[in-house]
Amino acid sequence: QVQLVESGGGLVQAGGSLRLSCAASGSIVSINAMGWYRQAPGNKRELVATITRIGSTNYADSMKGRFTISRENAKNTVYLQMNSLKPEDTAVYYCYAIIKTYSGNYYWNYWGQGTQVTVSS
């Protein structure tokens, strides 16, 4: 019923930039918070950034000043602008959204399939 589709990952050199996008589609009534997590090989999934419907943001400390999260509510889309990338930013990046659908009365977490970001040194 709901799909989150990410795009924008790829290979970049250290110091470079990438912009990730994640679009939610389906029988959506409302989207609350949206955000990004990442998972590197051998590591647990960690928070990157979140953004509320009204635009309040939260970042993991290691991303502050380098990453910027934003969203377009009319397009049900969240973005992650990543600058000054480092090799340690290499991971699969997952978007998530807290969504209420027409078939339920509650908000549920939905996840994208993940997009690979690789930063070479």
JSON list of C-alpha atoms in Angstrom, two decimals:
[
{"chain": "A", "resi": 1, "resn": "GLN", "atom": "CA", "xyz": [0.00, 0.00, 0.00]},
{"chain": "A", "resi": 2, "resn": "VAL", "atom": "CA", "xyz": [2.86, 2.36, 0.75]},
{"chain": "A", "resi": 3, "resn": "GLN", "atom": "CA", "xyz": [6.20, 2.53, -1.02]},
{"chain": "A", "resi": 4, "resn": "LEU", "atom": "CA", "xyz": [9.27, 4.57, -0.21]},
{"chain": "A", "resi": 5, "resn": "VAL", "atom": "CA", "xyz": [11.65, 4.81, -3.14]},
{"chain": "A", "resi": 6, "resn": "GLU", "atom": "CA", "xyz": [15.12, 6.22, -2.66]},
{"chain": "A", "resi": 7, "resn": "SER", "atom": "CA", "xyz": [17.45, 7.58, -5.30]},
{"chain": "A", "resi": 8, "resn": "GLY", "atom": "CA", "xyz": [20.68, 9.53, -5.57]},
{"chain": "A", "resi": 9, "resn": "GLY", "atom": "CA", "xyz": [23.21, 7.17, -4.09]},
{"chain": "A", "resi": 10, "resn": "GLY", "atom": "CA", "xyz": [26.46, 6.34, -5.80]},
{"chain": "A", "resi": 11, "resn": "LEU", "atom": "CA", "xyz": [30.24, 6.59, -5.73]},
{"chain": "A", "resi": 12, "resn": "VAL", "atom": "CA", "xyz": [31.91, 9.89, -4.86]},
{"chain": "A", "resi": 13, "resn": "GLN", "atom": "CA", "xyz": [35.39, 10.98, -3.87]},
{"chain": "A", "resi": 14, "resn": "ALA", "atom": "CA", "xyz": [36.13, 12.25, -0.39]},
{"chain": "A", "resi": 15, "resn": "GLY", "atom": "CA", "xyz": [35.14, 15.87, -0.07]},
{"chain": "A", "resi": 16, "resn": "GLY", "atom": "CA", "xyz": [32.41, 15.50, -2.67]},
{"chain": "A", "resi": 17, "resn": "SER", "atom": "CA", "xyz": [28.66, 15.81, -2.41]},
{"chain": "A", "resi": 18, "resn": "LEU", "atom": "CA", "xyz": [25.57, 13.72, -3.04]},
{"chain": "A", "resi": 19, "resn": "ARG", "atom": "CA", "xyz": [21.87, 14.41, -2.74]},
{"chain": "A", "resi": 20, "resn": "LEU", "atom": "CA", "xyz": [19.54, 11.59, -1.76]},
{"chain": "A", "resi": 21, "resn": "SER", "atom": "CA", "xyz": [15.81, 11.66, -2.41]},
{"chain": "A", "resi": 22, "resn": "CYS", "atom": "CA", "xyz": [13.03, 9.49, -1.04]},
{"chain": "A", "resi": 23, "resn": "ALA", "atom": "CA", "xyz": [9.48, 9.65, -2.34]},
{"chain": "A", "resi": 24, "resn": "ALA", "atom": "CA", "xyz": [6.55, 8.05, -0.56]},
{"chain": "A", "resi": 25, "resn": "SER", "atom": "CA", "xyz": [3.56, 6.86, -2.56]},
{"chain": "A", "resi": 26, "resn": "GLY", "atom": "CA", "xyz": [0.41, 4.84, -2.06]},
{"chain": "A", "resi": 27, "resn": "SER", "atom": "CA", "xyz": [-2.75, 5.25, -0.03]},
{"chain": "A", "resi": 28, "resn": "ILE", "atom": "CA", "xyz": [-1.32, 7.98, 2.20]},
{"chain": "A", "resi": 29, "resn": "VAL", "atom": "CA", "xyz": [-3.47, 10.15, 4.39]},
{"chain": "A", "resi": 30, "resn": "SER", "atom": "CA", "xyz": [-0.75, 11.96, 6.24]},
{"chain": "A", "resi": 31, "resn": "ILE", "atom": "CA", "xyz": [2.99, 11.77, 6.87]},
{"chain": "A", "resi": 32, "resn": "ASN", "atom": "CA", "xyz": [4.43, 12.74, 10.23]},
{"chain": "A", "resi": 33, "resn": "ALA", "atom": "CA", "xyz": [8.20, 12.61, 10.62]},
{"chain": "A", "resi": 34, "resn": "MET", "atom": "CA", "xyz": [10.55, 11.54, 7.84]},
{"chain": "A", "resi": 35, "resn": "GLY", "atom": "CA", "xyz": [14.24, 10.85, 7.96]},
{"chain": "A", "resi": 36, "resn": "TRP", "atom": "CA", "xyz": [17.33, 8.89, 7.14]},
{"chain": "A", "resi": 37, "resn": "TYR", "atom": "CA", "xyz": [19.31, 6.13, 8.78]},
{"chain": "A", "resi": 38, "resn": "ARG", "atom": "CA", "xyz": [22.42, 4.42, 7.54]},
{"chain": "A", "resi": 39, "resn": "GLN", "atom": "CA", "xyz": [24.14, 1.10, 8.03]},
{"chain": "A", "resi": 40, "resn": "ALA", "atom": "CA", "xyz": [27.74, 0.29, 7.25]},
{"chain": "A", "resi": 41, "resn": "PRO", "atom": "CA", "xyz": [28.97, -3.32, 6.97]},
{"chain": "A", "resi": 42, "resn": "GLY", "atom": "CA", "xyz": [29.35, -4.86, 10.39]},
{"chain": "A", "resi": 43, "resn": "ASN", "atom": "CA", "xyz": [27.67, -1.93, 12.10]},
{"chain": "A", "resi": 44, "resn": "LYS", "atom": "CA", "xyz": [24.19, -1.42, 13.43]},
{"chain": "A", "resi": 45, "resn": "ARG", "atom": "CA", "xyz": [21.80, 0.97, 11.74]},
{"chain": "A", "resi": 46, "resn": "GLU", "atom": "CA", "xyz": [22.31, 4.52, 12.99]},
{"chain": "A", "resi": 47, "resn": "LEU", "atom": "CA", "xyz": [20.34, 7.72, 12.80]},
{"chain": "A", "resi": 48, "resn": "VAL", "atom": "CA", "xyz": [21.45, 10.30, 10.27]},
{"chain": "A", "resi": 49, "resn": "ALA", "atom": "CA", "xyz": [18.75, 12.97, 10.43]},
{"chain": "A", "resi": 50, "resn": "THR", "atom": "CA", "xyz": [15.04, 13.47, 10.92]},
{"chain": "A", "resi": 51, "resn": "ILE", "atom": "CA", "xyz": [12.57, 16.18, 10.00]},
{"chain": "A", "resi": 52, "resn": "THR", "atom": "CA", "xyz": [9.04, 16.79, 11.25]},
{"chain": "A", "resi": 53, "resn": "ARG", "atom": "CA", "xyz": [6.12, 17.82, 9.10]},
{"chain": "A", "resi": 54, "resn": "ILE", "atom": "CA", "xyz": [6.62, 21.45, 10.10]},
{"chain": "A", "resi": 55, "resn": "GLY", "atom": "CA", "xyz": [10.34, 21.33, 9.37]},
{"chain": "A", "resi": 56, "resn": "SER", "atom": "CA", "xyz": [12.01, 20.81, 12.72]},
{"chain": "A", "resi": 57, "resn": "THR", "atom": "CA", "xyz": [15.23, 18.89, 12.21]},
{"chain": "A", "resi": 58, "resn": "ASN", "atom": "CA", "xyz": [17.54, 16.69, 14.21]},
{"chain": "A", "resi": 59, "resn": "TYR", "atom": "CA", "xyz": [20.97, 15.40, 13.21]},
{"chain": "A", "resi": 60, "resn": "ALA", "atom": "CA", "xyz": [23.46, 12.91, 14.51]},
{"chain": "A", "resi": 61, "resn": "ASP", "atom": "CA", "xyz": [26.48, 14.77, 15.85]},
{"chain": "A", "resi": 62, "resn": "SER", "atom": "CA", "xyz": [28.87, 13.49, 13.18]},
{"chain": "A", "resi": 63, "resn": "MET", "atom": "CA", "xyz": [26.60, 14.84, 10.40]},
{"chain": "A", "resi": 64, "resn": "LYS", "atom": "CA", "xyz": [25.95, 18.30, 11.79]},
{"chain": "A", "resi": 65, "resn": "GLY", "atom": "CA", "xyz": [27.27, 21.00, 9.51]},
{"chain": "A", "resi": 66, "resn": "ARG", "atom": "CA", "xyz": [27.82, 18.60, 6.61]},
{"chain": "A", "resi": 67, "resn": "PHE", "atom": "CA", "xyz": [24.37, 17.10, 5.95]},
{"chain": "A", "resi": 68, "resn": "THR", "atom": "CA", "xyz": [21.09, 18.93, 5.44]},
{"chain": "A", "resi": 69, "resn": "ILE", "atom": "CA", "xyz": [17.69, 17.27, 5.55]},
{"chain": "A", "resi": 70, "resn": "SER", "atom": "CA", "xyz": [14.66, 18.85, 3.91]},
{"chain": "A", "resi": 71, "resn": "ARG", "atom": "CA", "xyz": [11.24, 17.81, 2.65]},
{"chain": "A", "resi": 72, "resn": "GLU", "atom": "CA", "xyz": [8.49, 18.74, 0.24]},
{"chain": "A", "resi": 73, "resn": "ASN", "atom": "CA", "xyz": [5.18, 17.86, 1.85]},
{"chain": "A", "resi": 74, "resn": "ALA", "atom": "CA", "xyz": [3.24, 18.32, -1.37]},
{"chain": "A", "resi": 75, "resn": "LYS", "atom": "CA", "xyz": [5.41, 15.65, -3.00]},
{"chain": "A", "resi": 76, "resn": "ASN", "atom": "CA", "xyz": [5.70, 13.36, 0.06]},
{"chain": "A", "resi": 77, "resn": "THR", "atom": "CA", "xyz": [9.45, 13.55, -0.47]},
{"chain": "A", "resi": 78, "resn": "VAL", "atom": "CA", "xyz": [12.41, 13.91, 1.84]},
{"chain": "A", "resi": 79, "resn": "TYR", "atom": "CA", "xyz": [15.92, 14.88, 0.77]},
{"chain": "A", "resi": 80, "resn": "LEU", "atom": "CA", "xyz": [19.37, 14.54, 2.26]},
{"chain": "A", "resi": 81, "resn": "GLN", "atom": "CA", "xyz": [22.07, 16.86, 0.95]},
{"chain": "A", "resi": 82, "resn": "MET", "atom": "CA", "xyz": [25.45, 15.44, 1.92]},
{"chain": "A", "resi": 83, "resn": "ASN", "atom": "CA", "xyz": [28.54, 17.64, 1.61]},
{"chain": "A", "resi": 84, "resn": "SER", "atom": "CA", "xyz": [32.18, 17.16, 2.59]},
{"chain": "A", "resi": 85, "resn": "LEU", "atom": "CA", "xyz": [31.73, 13.42, 2.41]},
{"chain": "A", "resi": 86, "resn": "LYS", "atom": "CA", "xyz": [34.23, 11.18, 4.16]},
{"chain": "A", "resi": 87, "resn": "PRO", "atom": "CA", "xyz": [35.11, 7.52, 3.59]},
{"chain": "A", "resi": 88, "resn": "GLU", "atom": "CA", "xyz": [33.46, 6.72, 6.91]},
{"chain": "A", "resi": 89, "resn": "ASP", "atom": "CA", "xyz": [30.16, 7.95, 5.47]},
{"chain": "A", "resi": 90, "resn": "THR", "atom": "CA", "xyz": [30.15, 4.86, 3.26]},
{"chain": "A", "resi": 91, "resn": "ALA", "atom": "CA", "xyz": [26.98, 2.91, 4.03]},
{"chain": "A", "resi": 92, "resn": "VAL", "atom": "CA", "xyz": [23.56, 1.94, 2.81]},
{"chain": "A", "resi": 93, "resn": "TYR", "atom": "CA", "xyz": [21.23, 4.84, 3.48]},
{"chain": "A", "resi": 94, "resn": "TYR", "atom": "CA", "xyz": [17.62, 4.10, 4.34]},
{"chain": "A", "resi": 95, "resn": "CYS", "atom": "CA", "xyz": [14.80, 6.57, 4.42]},
{"chain": "A", "resi": 96, "resn": "TYR", "atom": "CA", "xyz": [11.82, 6.16, 6.69]},
{"chain": "A", "resi": 97, "resn": "ALA", "atom": "CA", "xyz": [8.50, 7.86, 7.15]},
{"chain": "A", "resi": 98, "resn": "ILE", "atom": "CA", "xyz": [5.78, 7.70, 9.78]},
{"chain": "A", "resi": 99, "resn": "ILE", "atom": "CA", "xyz": [2.63, 7.40, 7.75]},
{"chain": "A", "resi": 100, "resn": "LYS", "atom": "CA", "xyz": [-1.10, 7.11, 8.28]},
{"chain": "A", "resi": 101, "resn": "THR", "atom": "CA", "xyz": [-2.92, 5.31, 5.47]},
{"chain": "A", "resi": 102, "resn": "TYR", "atom": "CA", "xyz": [-6.55, 5.14, 4.41]},
{"chain": "A", "resi": 103, "resn": "SER", "atom": "CA", "xyz": [-6.74, 1.57, 5.70]},
{"chain": "A", "resi": 104, "resn": "GLY", "atom": "CA", "xyz": [-5.78, 2.32, 9.29]},
{"chain": "A", "resi": 105, "resn": "ASN", "atom": "CA", "xyz": [-6.29, 4.73, 12.17]},
{"chain": "A", "resi": 106, "resn": "TYR", "atom": "CA", "xyz": [-2.68, 4.83, 13.32]},
{"chain": "A", "resi": 107, "resn": "TYR", "atom": "CA", "xyz": [0.68, 6.02, 12.11]},
{"chain": "A", "resi": 108, "resn": "TRP", "atom": "CA", "xyz": [3.20, 3.31, 11.19]},
{"chain": "A", "resi": 109, "resn": "ASN", "atom": "CA", "xyz": [6.88, 3.31, 10.31]},
{"chain": "A", "resi": 110, "resn": "TYR", "atom": "CA", "xyz": [7.69, 2.56, 6.69]},
{"chain": "A", "resi": 111, "resn": "TRP", "atom": "CA", "xyz": [11.17, 2.03, 5.24]},
{"chain": "A", "resi": 112, "resn": "GLY", "atom": "CA", "xyz": [12.76, 2.36, 1.86]},
{"chain": "A", "resi": 113, "resn": "GLN", "atom": "CA", "xyz": [14.87, -0.37, 0.31]},
{"chain": "A", "resi": 114, "resn": "GLY", "atom": "CA", "xyz": [18.12, 1.50, 0.85]},
{"chain": "A", "resi": 115, "resn": "THR", "atom": "CA", "xyz": [20.59, 3.19, -1.47]},
{"chain": "A", "resi": 116, "resn": "GLN", "atom": "CA", "xyz": [24.34, 2.63, -1.43]},
{"chain": "A", "resi": 117, "resn": "VAL", "atom": "CA", "xyz": [26.67, 5.55, -0.82]},
{"chain": "A", "resi": 118, "resn": "THR", "atom": "CA", "xyz": [30.36, 4.87, -1.30]},
{"chain": "A", "resi": 119, "resn": "VAL", "atom": "CA", "xyz": [33.00, 7.50, -0.57]},
{"chain": "A", "resi": 120, "resn": "SER", "atom": "CA", "xyz": [36.48, 6.78, -1.87]},
{"chain": "A", "resi": 121, "resn": "SER", "atom": "CA", "xyz": [39.60, 8.20, -0.28]}
]
